[in-house]
C-alpha positions as semicolon CSV with decimal commas, in nm:
position;residue;x (nm);y (nm);z (nm)
1;M;2,156;1,244;0,525
2;Q;1,922;1,262;0,226
3;Q;1,703;0,957;0,169
4;N;1,654;0,849;-0,191
5;Y;1,361;0,643;-0,314
6;K;1,345;0,382;-0,590
7;V;1,028;0,481;-0,777
8;N;0,868;0,227;-1,011
9;E;0,560;0,433;-1,103
10;L;0,406;0,772;-1,036
11;F;0,056;0,831;-1,173
12;Q;-0,286;0,973;-1,088
13;T;-0,596;0,756;-1,058
14;I;-0,881;0,665;-0,821
15;Q;-0,796;0,481;-0,500
16;G;-0,977;0,148;-0,529
17;E;-0,915;-0,008;-0,188
18;G;-0,982;0,041;0,180
19;F;-1,081;0,353;0,372
20;Y;-1,005;0,597;0,088
21;T;-1,191;0,402;-0,184
22;G;-1,318;0,641;-0,450
23;A;-1,078;0,926;-0,369
24;P;-0,863;1,075;-0,645
25;A;-0,504;0,981;-0,563
26;I;-0,148;1,014;-0,682
27;F;0,023;0,676;-0,655
28;I;0,394;0,651;-0,589
29;R;0,494;0,287;-0,629
30;L;0,836;0,196;-0,492
31;Q;1,057;-0,082;-0,623
32;G;1,165;-0,367;-0,398
33;C;0,984;-0,636;-0,197
34;D;1,089;-0,957;-0,025
35;V;0,753;-1,066;0,123
36;G;0,668;-1,308;-0,160
37;C;0,287;-1,309;-0,181
38;A;0,171;-1,578;-0,423
39;W;-0,123;-1,367;-0,549
40;C;0,076;-1,042;-0,582
41;D;-0,029;-0,840;-0,888
42;T;0,286;-0,625;-0,886
43;K;0,558;-0,891;-0,896
44;N;0,741;-0,662;-1,136
45;T;0,836;-0,452;-0,831
46;W;1,008;-0,728;-0,635
47;A;1,363;-0,719;-0,773
48;I;1,589;-0,416;-0,793
49;D;1,785;-0,480;-1,112
50;P;2,067;-0,224;-1,162
51;D;2,021;-0,258;-1,538
52;K;1,660;-0,134;-1,509
53;Q;1,738;0,209;-1,361
54;S;1,570;0,488;-1,560
55;P;1,497;0,862;-1,539
56;L;1,182;0,940;-1,340
57;Q;1,009;1,122;-1,625
58;K;1,018;0,803;-1,834
59;L;0,826;0,618;-1,563
60;S;0,573;0,877;-1,450
61;D;0,220;0,963;-1,564
62;H;0,135;0,607;-1,666
63;S;0,128;0,254;-1,526
64;D;0,282;-0,024;-1,735
65;Q;0,384;-0,308;-1,499
66;S;0,752;-0,261;-1,582
67;S;1,043;-0,347;-1,354
68;H;1,222;-0,019;-1,423
69;W;1,290;0,223;-1,142
70;A;1,429;0,571;-1,080
71;D;1,656;0,661;-0,789
72;V;1,530;1,001;-0,677
73;S;1,507;1,230;-0,376
74;A;1,190;1,349;-0,202
75;A;1,236;1,690;-0,363
76;E;1,262;1,537;-0,711
77;I;0,939;1,342;-0,651
78;A;0,763;1,660;-0,540
79;D;0,894;1,846;-0,844
80;E;0,763;1,572;-1,075
81;I;0,415;1,587;-0,918
82;K;0,421;1,965;-0,966
83;R;0,532;1,927;-1,329
84;L;0,245;1,688;-1,401
85;N;-0,002;1,938;-1,253
86;Y;-0,209;1,668;-1,087
87;S;-0,527;1,771;-0,907
88;A;-0,544;1,495;-0,641
89;K;-0,444;1,585;-0,286
90;L;-0,404;1,230;-0,157
91;V;-0,067;1,066;-0,224
92;V;-0,057;0,687;-0,183
93;I;0,290;0,541;-0,128
94;T;0,285;0,171;-0,210
95;G;0,501;-0,097;-0,364
96;G;0,656;-0,336;-0,355
97;E;0,706;-0,285;0,016
98;P;0,748;0,090;0,075
99;C;0,852;0,054;0,440
100;M;1,178;-0,110;0,336
101;V;1,298;0,253;0,335
102;D;1,256;0,545;0,574
103;L;0,958;0,746;0,445
104;R;0,971;1,032;0,695
105;E;1,145;1,282;0,467
106;L;0,910;1,217;0,174
107;T;0,588;1,218;0,376
108;S;0,685;1,529;0,573
109;L;0,767;1,716;0,252
110;L;0,438;1,616;0,089
111;H;0,243;1,731;0,395
112;S;0,422;2,066;0,388
113;L;0,304;2,106;0,027
114;G;-0,061;2,049;0,121
115;F;-0,097;1,677;0,041
116;Q;-0,232;1,395;0,255
117;T;-0,032;1,074;0,251
118;Q;-0,137;0,711;0,277
119;I;0,113;0,428;0,318
120;E;0,023;0,076;0,206
121;T;0,246;-0,176;0,385
122;S;0,258;-0,545;0,470
123;G;0,362;-0,464;0,826
124;T;0,685;-0,662;0,797
125;Y;0,914;-0,358;0,831
126;P;0,921;-0,069;1,080
127;V;0,678;0,203;0,969
128;L;0,893;0,517;0,952
129;V;0,655;0,791;0,837
130;D;0,539;1,138;0,936
131;E;0,293;1,131;1,225
132;K;0,020;1,272;0,996
133;S;0,043;0,982;0,749
134;W;-0,248;0,739;0,723
135;V;-0,104;0,388;0,751
136;T;-0,289;0,103;0,581
137;L;-0,148;-0,228;0,695
138;S;-0,235;-0,525;0,476
139;P;-0,090;-0,812;0,679
140;K;0,084;-1,084;0,482
141;V;0,096;-1,394;0,702
142;E;0,306;-1,706;0,627
143;M;0,422;-1,582;0,288
144;R;0,714;-1,729;0,092
145;G;0,955;-1,464;0,219
146;G;0,914;-1,584;0,577
147;K;0,855;-1,233;0,713
148;V;0,659;-1,171;1,033
149;I;0,411;-0,893;1,110
150;L;0,568;-0,645;1,351
151;Q;0,380;-0,550;1,667
152;S;0,496;-0,189;1,620
153;A;0,349;-0,180;1,268
154;L;0,014;-0,316;1,391
155;E;-0,002;-0,052;1,663
156;R;0,085;0,231;1,419
157;A;-0,173;0,127;1,160
158;N;-0,482;0,342;1,118
159;E;-0,640;0,077;0,898
160;I;-0,589;-0,299;0,882
161;K;-0,692;-0,427;0,539
162;H;-0,670;-0,805;0,536
163;P;-0,659;-1,014;0,215
164;V;-0,899;-1,309;0,243
165;A;-0,943;-1,629;0,039
166;R;-1,075;-1,870;0,304
167;E;-1,184;-1,905;0,667
168;K;-0,823;-1,961;0,779
169;D;-0,741;-1,605;0,675
170;I;-1,007;-1,470;0,913
171;E;-0,859;-1,684;1,192
172;Q;-0,511;-1,544;1,119
173;L;-0,647;-1,191;1,136
174;D;-0,810;-1,262;1,473
175;L;-0,474;-1,376;1,609
176;L;-0,311;-1,053;1,488
177;L;-0,585;-0,832;1,631
178;A;-0,550;-1,008;1,967
179;Q;-0,196;-0,866;1,989
180;L;-0,321;-0,506;1,982
181;S;-0,348;-0,305;2,299
182;S;-0,676;-0,162;2,165
183;L;-0,894;-0,177;1,854
184;E;-1,029;0,171;1,924
185;N;-0,986;0,402;1,624
186;K;-0,874;0,111;1,402
187;I;-1,055;0,062;1,071
188;I;-1,075;-0,310;0,985
189;C;-1,133;-0,402;0,619
190;L;-1,159;-0,743;0,456
191;Q;-1,047;-0,769;0,095
192;P;-1,140;-1,074;-0,117
193;I;-0,837;-1,204;-0,305
194;S;-0,867;-1,180;-0,685
195;Q;-1,242;-1,102;-0,674
196;K;-1,320;-1,470;-0,616
197;A;-1,690;-1,538;-0,550
198;Y;-1,642;-1,749;-0,236
199;A;-1,396;-1,502;-0,085
200;T;-1,630;-1,212;-0,159
201;Q;-1,925;-1,389;0,005
202;L;-1,713;-1,480;0,308
203;C;-1,584;-1,125;0,350
204;S;-1,932;-0,978;0,310
205;R;-2,077;-1,208;0,578
206;V;-1,799;-1,144;0,829
207;C;-1,806;-0,768;0,772
208;I;-2,179;-0,761;0,848
209;E;-2,138;-0,981;1,155
210;R;-1,855;-0,773;1,301
211;N;-1,937;-0,429;1,165
212;W;-1,616;-0,419;0,962
213;R;-1,570;-0,279;0,610
214;L;-1,556;-0,458;0,275
215;S;-1,279;-0,360;0,032
216;V;-1,349;-0,494;-0,318
217;Q;-1,061;-0,346;-0,524
218;L;-1,290;-0,108;-0,711
219;H;-1,020;-0,023;-0,966
220;K;-1,021;-0,381;-1,094
221;Y;-1,396;-0,377;-1,146
222;L;-1,363;-0,044;-1,329
223;G;-1,066;-0,162;-1,536
224;I;-0,839;0,126;-1,433
225;D;-0,490;0,139;-1,281
């Protein structure tokens, strides 16, 4: 059975976070999320309003924080990327919460066309992706939606990119990491929430102490999408 995807945005930019920071990337942002992060900067993707359904071509090649979405197949997404003639070879599938849907058909098709894929997920849904996909898990602990981080998602993650505002967030991450069978081959990144000075200093110190990586949301400093 064909899987369709509710696409909120499709555009080309520079990846500003985590392991692939600085890489040209095609972003596919999916509509729908029930995690409820207070600091979320894409709250426009939370609700799936039937009255906001639109053709994909009206939503692609720009980012405008709208709550419109297109219901399209993996093949239609691939055709749109081809039409736009983008040069990037990394495709970032984000949201919203992209793992609310099965991403195996889309990621497998993109790999067959010569793209790499990166999934950005909260870890609160099963991660159903092609085995070649790079999974970035940004754990959202004790959020308004009441969702829990799945053990299976933690184990599948290639990269754990944790949002940090205070010391408690580091403690929560330590509890999550303790659940893993192994930290070998896991990239751990700390990301200061909203570029706050205290959070940035805290993340920098802990990254140095533990030999982790700092993710500073480069795109926000550059003023790009």
